[in-house]
Amino acid sequence: MRSDVVKKGVERSAHRSLFKAMGLTDEEINRPLIGIANSANEVVPGHIHLDKIAEAVKAGVRLAGGTPLEFSTIGVCDGIAMGHEGMKYSLASREIIADSIEIMAKAHAFDALVLIPNCDKIIPAMLMAAARINIPAIIISGGPMMAGRYRGQDISLTQMFEGVGAFVAGKITEEDLAEMEEAACPGCGSCSGMFTANSMNCLTEALGMALPGNGTIPAVSAARLRLAKQTGMKVMELIEKDIKPSDIMIPAAFFNALTVDMALGCSTNTVLHVPAVAAEAGVEIKLEDLNVISARTPHLVTLSPAIADPETGLRYHVQDLHEAGGVSAVMAVLHRSGLIDGQTMTVTGKTVGENVAGAEIRRREVIREDEPYHKEGGLAILTGNLAPDGAVVKQSAVEPEAWVFSGPARVFDGEDDAVAALIAKQINKGEVIVIRYEGPKGGPGMREMLTATATVSGMGLGKDIALITDGRFSGATRGAAIGHVSPEAAEGGPIGLIRNGDIIKIDIPNKRLDVELSDEELAQRRAEWKAPEPKVKNGYLARYARTVSSAGKGAVVD
């Protein structure tokens, strides 16, 4: 066992005495030592209940003959951090979480890891750590929040952010907004739409690093606790069979995950996280790969915040996907179509093909095998003279009327000024909002722009105003919102050269993002451009800004 280095032999008697100081018996010390990385805290609704998930995991580990040893990691709530300087720390926290797990696992010689995340950056961080450390490891999330109910309709956090815009537009009263506030988030779990947290939890399952059900079993369900116990037992089997992340996270597994991503219409943030996890696993994912996968993958499921089902008028949530058969049912469709590799290994000890054999669609209005919502997948990578290294859009959440959009730029050197202009009704229909110096280096930290995009949608302008940024968007974003524009403004990218009135052209069908300027004009502006002073000059964010790569490379730290 790997843990023998801290517990075997006369020379480790001092080490054993420290274990015994915590109440462990010789029998417990002699068993495999399983590190339980728990991101529970009392700040994040998706993490408030992870103490119970951890207890269930530990019960499973003990049932299977191991000794669980729990430790903690940090976790940021993107919703609470939204719209102020706190959002600068969200993406940057991914690296700290991965590093802290590496430190704990290496320092204490664990035989295996069970990793318990639930929200945005924590999930990819734990996957990154698992790939880096490469000892038997398995993920169990806390599960999705149930949708709220407001005046007979299912709602989620999306409606709360959009409610601000609706109030500004005079569509609802302050009393309506307060009533909605009471209903939108009914309890623990990751926010109930196909936002970043649920996207990454579903993709973790598709990748093979979590048991079936990880992405969709509701947080409040007893089935979630049973899954946690099964996860604790399964990690012991991974030790016995010596199945490590490097056996699971191979190139074919990442392409499987990205195919599921396209079928589900996941968050644009997956374009940051999946390549970052792959890099830790020694697998290169290029942005152009995503358009190839998207072009061949039908969009089978549309969940909030995407546009409502055109036939029923309903907006579905993750609980609906679970009732419909979950990720396994979606993967079964893709497997039958030859779109995913059924031979890749998973933490079940079985292949993907074996896992999804027999999976059935139980609600065909949710998983549309026969009549997909779109012929192409949910995400698209755009390139052009405005984004030479790429930009990303959640095309499944864009109204068809806005797939091709052209208009004059309204330029803002930060999100706050753009939101202020929106609220003051200073943005006109037909304009393209450009928010720059919000990338990984320029932000620093690449803030999400949900406040801006939700205000646009809430005001009913989703078809009339587009937004591009070198920052990123929450998974709760919908509308003509193009993010991750690379190179970013702080690196001298073309987005930093745009001026008010320049004509921006968005062409999602042809995967283009351009500004109507000649190469000569862009070269002249680049020669006149001067790098701005760093917004943050000390502390963690300053160090992060000096070492982080572009969004096009997953914003990984060198």
PDB file of N, CA and C in Angstrom, residues 123 127 139 141 198-217 224 227 248 253 256-257 260 322 325-329 331 345-348 352 355-356:
ATOM      1  N   ILE A 123     -15.197  21.469  -8.986  1.00  0.00           N
ATOM      2  CA  ILE A 123     -15.250  20.195  -9.713  1.00  0.00           C
ATOM      3  C   ILE A 123     -14.030  20.033 -10.628  1.00  0.00           C
ATOM      4  N   LEU A 127     -10.803  17.313 -10.352  1.00  0.00           N
ATOM      5  CA  LEU A 127     -10.398  16.459 -11.472  1.00  0.00           C
ATOM      6  C   LEU A 127      -8.941  16.715 -11.843  1.00  0.00           C
ATOM      7  N   ILE A 139     -14.950  10.735  -7.865  1.00  0.00           N
ATOM      8  CA  ILE A 139     -15.684  11.967  -7.531  1.00  0.00           C
ATOM      9  C   ILE A 139     -17.114  11.617  -7.128  1.00  0.00           C
ATOM     10  N   SER A 141     -20.378  14.205  -6.297  1.00  0.00           N
ATOM     11  CA  SER A 141     -20.842  15.576  -6.087  1.00  0.00           C
ATOM     12  C   SER A 141     -21.989  15.615  -5.089  1.00  0.00           C
ATOM     13  N   ASN A 198     -23.572  22.053 -12.702  1.00  0.00           N
ATOM     14  CA  ASN A 198     -24.229  20.843 -13.173  1.00  0.00           C
ATOM     15  C   ASN A 198     -23.629  20.346 -14.475  1.00  0.00           C
ATOM     16  N   SER A 199     -23.157  21.268 -15.312  1.00  0.00           N
ATOM     17  CA  SER A 199     -22.458  20.849 -16.522  1.00  0.00           C
ATOM     18  C   SER A 199     -21.245  19.999 -16.167  1.00  0.00           C
ATOM     19  N   MET A 200     -20.429  20.493 -15.241  1.00  0.00           N
ATOM     20  CA  MET A 200     -19.199  19.778 -14.890  1.00  0.00           C
ATOM     21  C   MET A 200     -19.501  18.485 -14.140  1.00  0.00           C
ATOM     22  N   ASN A 201     -20.555  18.460 -13.331  1.00  0.00           N
ATOM     23  CA  ASN A 201     -20.915  17.208 -12.651  1.00  0.00           C
ATOM     24  C   ASN A 201     -21.379  16.156 -13.648  1.00  0.00           C
ATOM     25  N   CYS A 202     -22.135  16.579 -14.666  1.00  0.00           N
ATOM     26  CA  CYS A 202     -22.544  15.635 -15.708  1.00  0.00           C
ATOM     27  C   CYS A 202     -21.345  15.174 -16.531  1.00  0.00           C
ATOM     28  N   LEU A 203     -20.440  16.086 -16.837  1.00  0.00           N
ATOM     29  CA  LEU A 203     -19.276  15.718 -17.649  1.00  0.00           C
ATOM     30  C   LEU A 203     -18.302  14.839 -16.869  1.00  0.00           C
ATOM     31  N   THR A 204     -18.249  15.003 -15.551  1.00  0.00           N
ATOM     32  CA  THR A 204     -17.421  14.121 -14.729  1.00  0.00           C
ATOM     33  C   THR A 204     -17.924  12.685 -14.834  1.00  0.00           C
ATOM     34  N   GLU A 205     -19.235  12.540 -14.830  1.00  0.00           N
ATOM     35  CA  GLU A 205     -19.849  11.224 -15.026  1.00  0.00           C
ATOM     36  C   GLU A 205     -19.535  10.694 -16.424  1.00  0.00           C
ATOM     37  N   ALA A 206     -19.672  11.554 -17.446  1.00  0.00           N
ATOM     38  CA  ALA A 206     -19.398  11.135 -18.821  1.00  0.00           C
ATOM     39  C   ALA A 206     -17.938  10.773 -19.030  1.00  0.00           C
ATOM     40  N   LEU A 207     -17.056  11.470 -18.341  1.00  0.00           N
ATOM     41  CA  LEU A 207     -15.616  11.213 -18.431  1.00  0.00           C
ATOM     42  C   LEU A 207     -15.248   9.855 -17.840  1.00  0.00           C
ATOM     43  N   GLY A 208     -16.082   9.368 -16.916  1.00  0.00           N
ATOM     44  CA  GLY A 208     -15.826   8.087 -16.276  1.00  0.00           C
ATOM     45  C   GLY A 208     -15.253   8.188 -14.891  1.00  0.00           C
ATOM     46  N   MET A 209     -15.213   9.410 -14.327  1.00  0.00           N
ATOM     47  CA  MET A 209     -14.594   9.619 -13.017  1.00  0.00           C
ATOM     48  C   MET A 209     -15.603   9.655 -11.871  1.00  0.00           C
ATOM     49  N   ALA A 210     -16.871   9.403 -12.162  1.00  0.00           N
ATOM     50  CA  ALA A 210     -17.912   9.348 -11.132  1.00  0.00           C
ATOM     51  C   ALA A 210     -18.912   8.265 -11.505  1.00  0.00           C
ATOM     52  N   LEU A 211     -19.616   7.763 -10.516  1.00  0.00           N
ATOM     53  CA  LEU A 211     -20.610   6.720 -10.758  1.00  0.00           C
ATOM     54  C   LEU A 211     -21.814   7.280 -11.516  1.00  0.00           C
ATOM     55  N   PRO A 212     -22.524   6.443 -12.284  1.00  0.00           N
ATOM     56  CA  PRO A 212     -23.747   6.890 -12.944  1.00  0.00           C
ATOM     57  C   PRO A 212     -24.727   7.489 -11.936  1.00  0.00           C
ATOM     58  N   GLY A 213     -25.290   8.628 -12.288  1.00  0.00           N
ATOM     59  CA  GLY A 213     -26.191   9.358 -11.398  1.00  0.00           C
ATOM     60  C   GLY A 213     -25.544  10.555 -10.754  1.00  0.00           C
ATOM     61  N   ASN A 214     -24.215  10.637 -10.817  1.00  0.00           N
ATOM     62  CA  ASN A 214     -23.506  11.742 -10.161  1.00  0.00           C
ATOM     63  C   ASN A 214     -23.999  13.100 -10.625  1.00  0.00           C
ATOM     64  N   GLY A 215     -24.299  13.242 -11.918  1.00  0.00           N
ATOM     65  CA  GLY A 215     -24.651  14.553 -12.445  1.00  0.00           C
ATOM     66  C   GLY A 215     -26.068  14.989 -12.188  1.00  0.00           C
ATOM     67  N   THR A 216     -26.974  14.039 -11.909  1.00  0.00           N
ATOM     68  CA  THR A 216     -28.400  14.418 -11.927  1.00  0.00           C
ATOM     69  C   THR A 216     -29.211  14.035 -10.703  1.00  0.00           C
ATOM     70  N   ILE A 217     -28.778  13.109  -9.863  1.00  0.00           N
ATOM     71  CA  ILE A 217     -29.568  12.758  -8.677  1.00  0.00           C
ATOM     72  C   ILE A 217     -29.680  13.995  -7.781  1.00  0.00           C
ATOM     73  N   ARG A 224     -29.031  10.221  -3.315  1.00  0.00           N
ATOM     74  CA  ARG A 224     -27.716  10.881  -3.330  1.00  0.00           C
ATOM     75  C   ARG A 224     -26.839  10.328  -2.212  1.00  0.00           C
ATOM     76  N   LEU A 227     -25.716   6.893  -3.193  1.00  0.00           N
ATOM     77  CA  LEU A 227     -24.641   6.978  -4.184  1.00  0.00           C
ATOM     78  C   LEU A 227     -23.316   7.303  -3.509  1.00  0.00           C
ATOM     79  N   ILE A 248      -8.330   6.049 -16.902  1.00  0.00           N
ATOM     80  CA  ILE A 248      -9.687   6.512 -17.252  1.00  0.00           C
ATOM     81  C   ILE A 248      -9.635   7.762 -18.114  1.00  0.00           C
ATOM     82  N   ALA A 253     -11.775   9.357 -23.689  1.00  0.00           N
ATOM     83  CA  ALA A 253     -12.710   9.716 -22.620  1.00  0.00           C
ATOM     84  C   ALA A 253     -13.034  11.205 -22.650  1.00  0.00           C
ATOM     85  N   ASN A 256     -15.397  11.744 -25.418  1.00  0.00           N
ATOM     86  CA  ASN A 256     -16.726  11.316 -24.966  1.00  0.00           C
ATOM     87  C   ASN A 256     -17.398  12.425 -24.169  1.00  0.00           C
ATOM     88  N   ALA A 257     -16.646  12.992 -23.214  1.00  0.00           N
ATOM     89  CA  ALA A 257     -17.207  14.033 -22.349  1.00  0.00           C
ATOM     90  C   ALA A 257     -17.627  15.251 -23.159  1.00  0.00           C
ATOM     91  N   VAL A 260     -20.861  14.560 -24.978  1.00  0.00           N
ATOM     92  CA  VAL A 260     -21.998  14.698 -24.063  1.00  0.00           C
ATOM     93  C   VAL A 260     -22.264  16.177 -23.785  1.00  0.00           C
ATOM     94  N   HIS A 322     -32.896  14.034 -14.898  1.00  0.00           N
ATOM     95  CA  HIS A 322     -32.760  12.831 -14.075  1.00  0.00           C
ATOM     96  C   HIS A 322     -33.967  11.904 -14.270  1.00  0.00           C
ATOM     97  N   GLY A 325     -33.890   9.817 -17.418  1.00  0.00           N
ATOM     98  CA  GLY A 325     -32.888   8.765 -17.568  1.00  0.00           C
ATOM     99  C   GLY A 325     -31.473   9.212 -17.312  1.00  0.00           C
ATOM    100  N   GLY A 326     -31.285  10.517 -17.131  1.00  0.00           N
ATOM    101  CA  GLY A 326     -29.988  11.034 -16.744  1.00  0.00           C
ATOM    102  C   GLY A 326     -28.936  10.965 -17.841  1.00  0.00           C
ATOM    103  N   VAL A 327     -27.693  11.160 -17.416  1.00  0.00           N
ATOM    104  CA  VAL A 327     -26.565  11.168 -18.344  1.00  0.00           C
ATOM    105  C   VAL A 327     -26.427   9.812 -19.034  1.00  0.00           C
ATOM    106  N   SER A 328     -26.720   8.729 -18.315  1.00  0.00           N
ATOM    107  CA  SER A 328     -26.603   7.393 -18.914  1.00  0.00           C
ATOM    108  C   SER A 328     -27.501   7.238 -20.131  1.00  0.00           C
ATOM    109  N   ALA A 329     -28.729   7.768 -20.045  1.00  0.00           N
ATOM    110  CA  ALA A 329     -29.641   7.663 -21.182  1.00  0.00           C
ATOM    111  C   ALA A 329     -29.138   8.462 -22.371  1.00  0.00           C
ATOM    112  N   MET A 331     -25.967   9.183 -22.964  1.00  0.00           N
ATOM    113  CA  MET A 331     -24.799   8.473 -23.485  1.00  0.00           C
ATOM    114  C   MET A 331     -25.210   7.225 -24.267  1.00  0.00           C
ATOM    115  N   MET A 345     -12.537   2.976 -20.023  1.00  0.00           N
ATOM    116  CA  MET A 345     -12.729   2.498 -18.658  1.00  0.00           C
ATOM    117  C   MET A 345     -13.352   3.589 -17.794  1.00  0.00           C
ATOM    118  N   THR A 346     -14.092   3.187 -16.762  1.00  0.00           N
ATOM    119  CA  THR A 346     -14.699   4.128 -15.828  1.00  0.00           C
ATOM    120  C   THR A 346     -14.459   3.654 -14.399  1.00  0.00           C
ATOM    121  N   VAL A 347     -14.824   4.495 -13.423  1.00  0.00           N
ATOM    122  CA  VAL A 347     -14.631   4.134 -12.020  1.00  0.00           C
ATOM    123  C   VAL A 347     -15.559   3.025 -11.560  1.00  0.00           C
ATOM    124  N   THR A 348     -16.503   2.628 -12.382  1.00  0.00           N
ATOM    125  CA  THR A 348     -17.311   1.465 -12.019  1.00  0.00           C
ATOM    126  C   THR A 348     -16.509   0.174 -12.141  1.00  0.00           C
ATOM    127  N   VAL A 352     -17.601   2.247 -20.584  1.00  0.00           N
ATOM    128  CA  VAL A 352     -18.760   3.101 -20.854  1.00  0.00           C
ATOM    129  C   VAL A 352     -19.879   2.292 -21.484  1.00  0.00           C
ATOM    130  N   ASN A 355     -21.620   0.289 -18.946  1.00  0.00           N
ATOM    131  CA  ASN A 355     -22.390   1.129 -18.022  1.00  0.00           C
ATOM    132  C   ASN A 355     -23.737   1.547 -18.602  1.00  0.00           C
ATOM    133  N   VAL A 356     -23.766   1.871 -19.891  1.00  0.00           N
ATOM    134  CA  VAL A 356     -24.988   2.440 -20.464  1.00  0.00           C
ATOM    135  C   VAL A 356     -25.874   1.378 -21.120  1.00  0.00           C
TER     136      VAL A 356
END
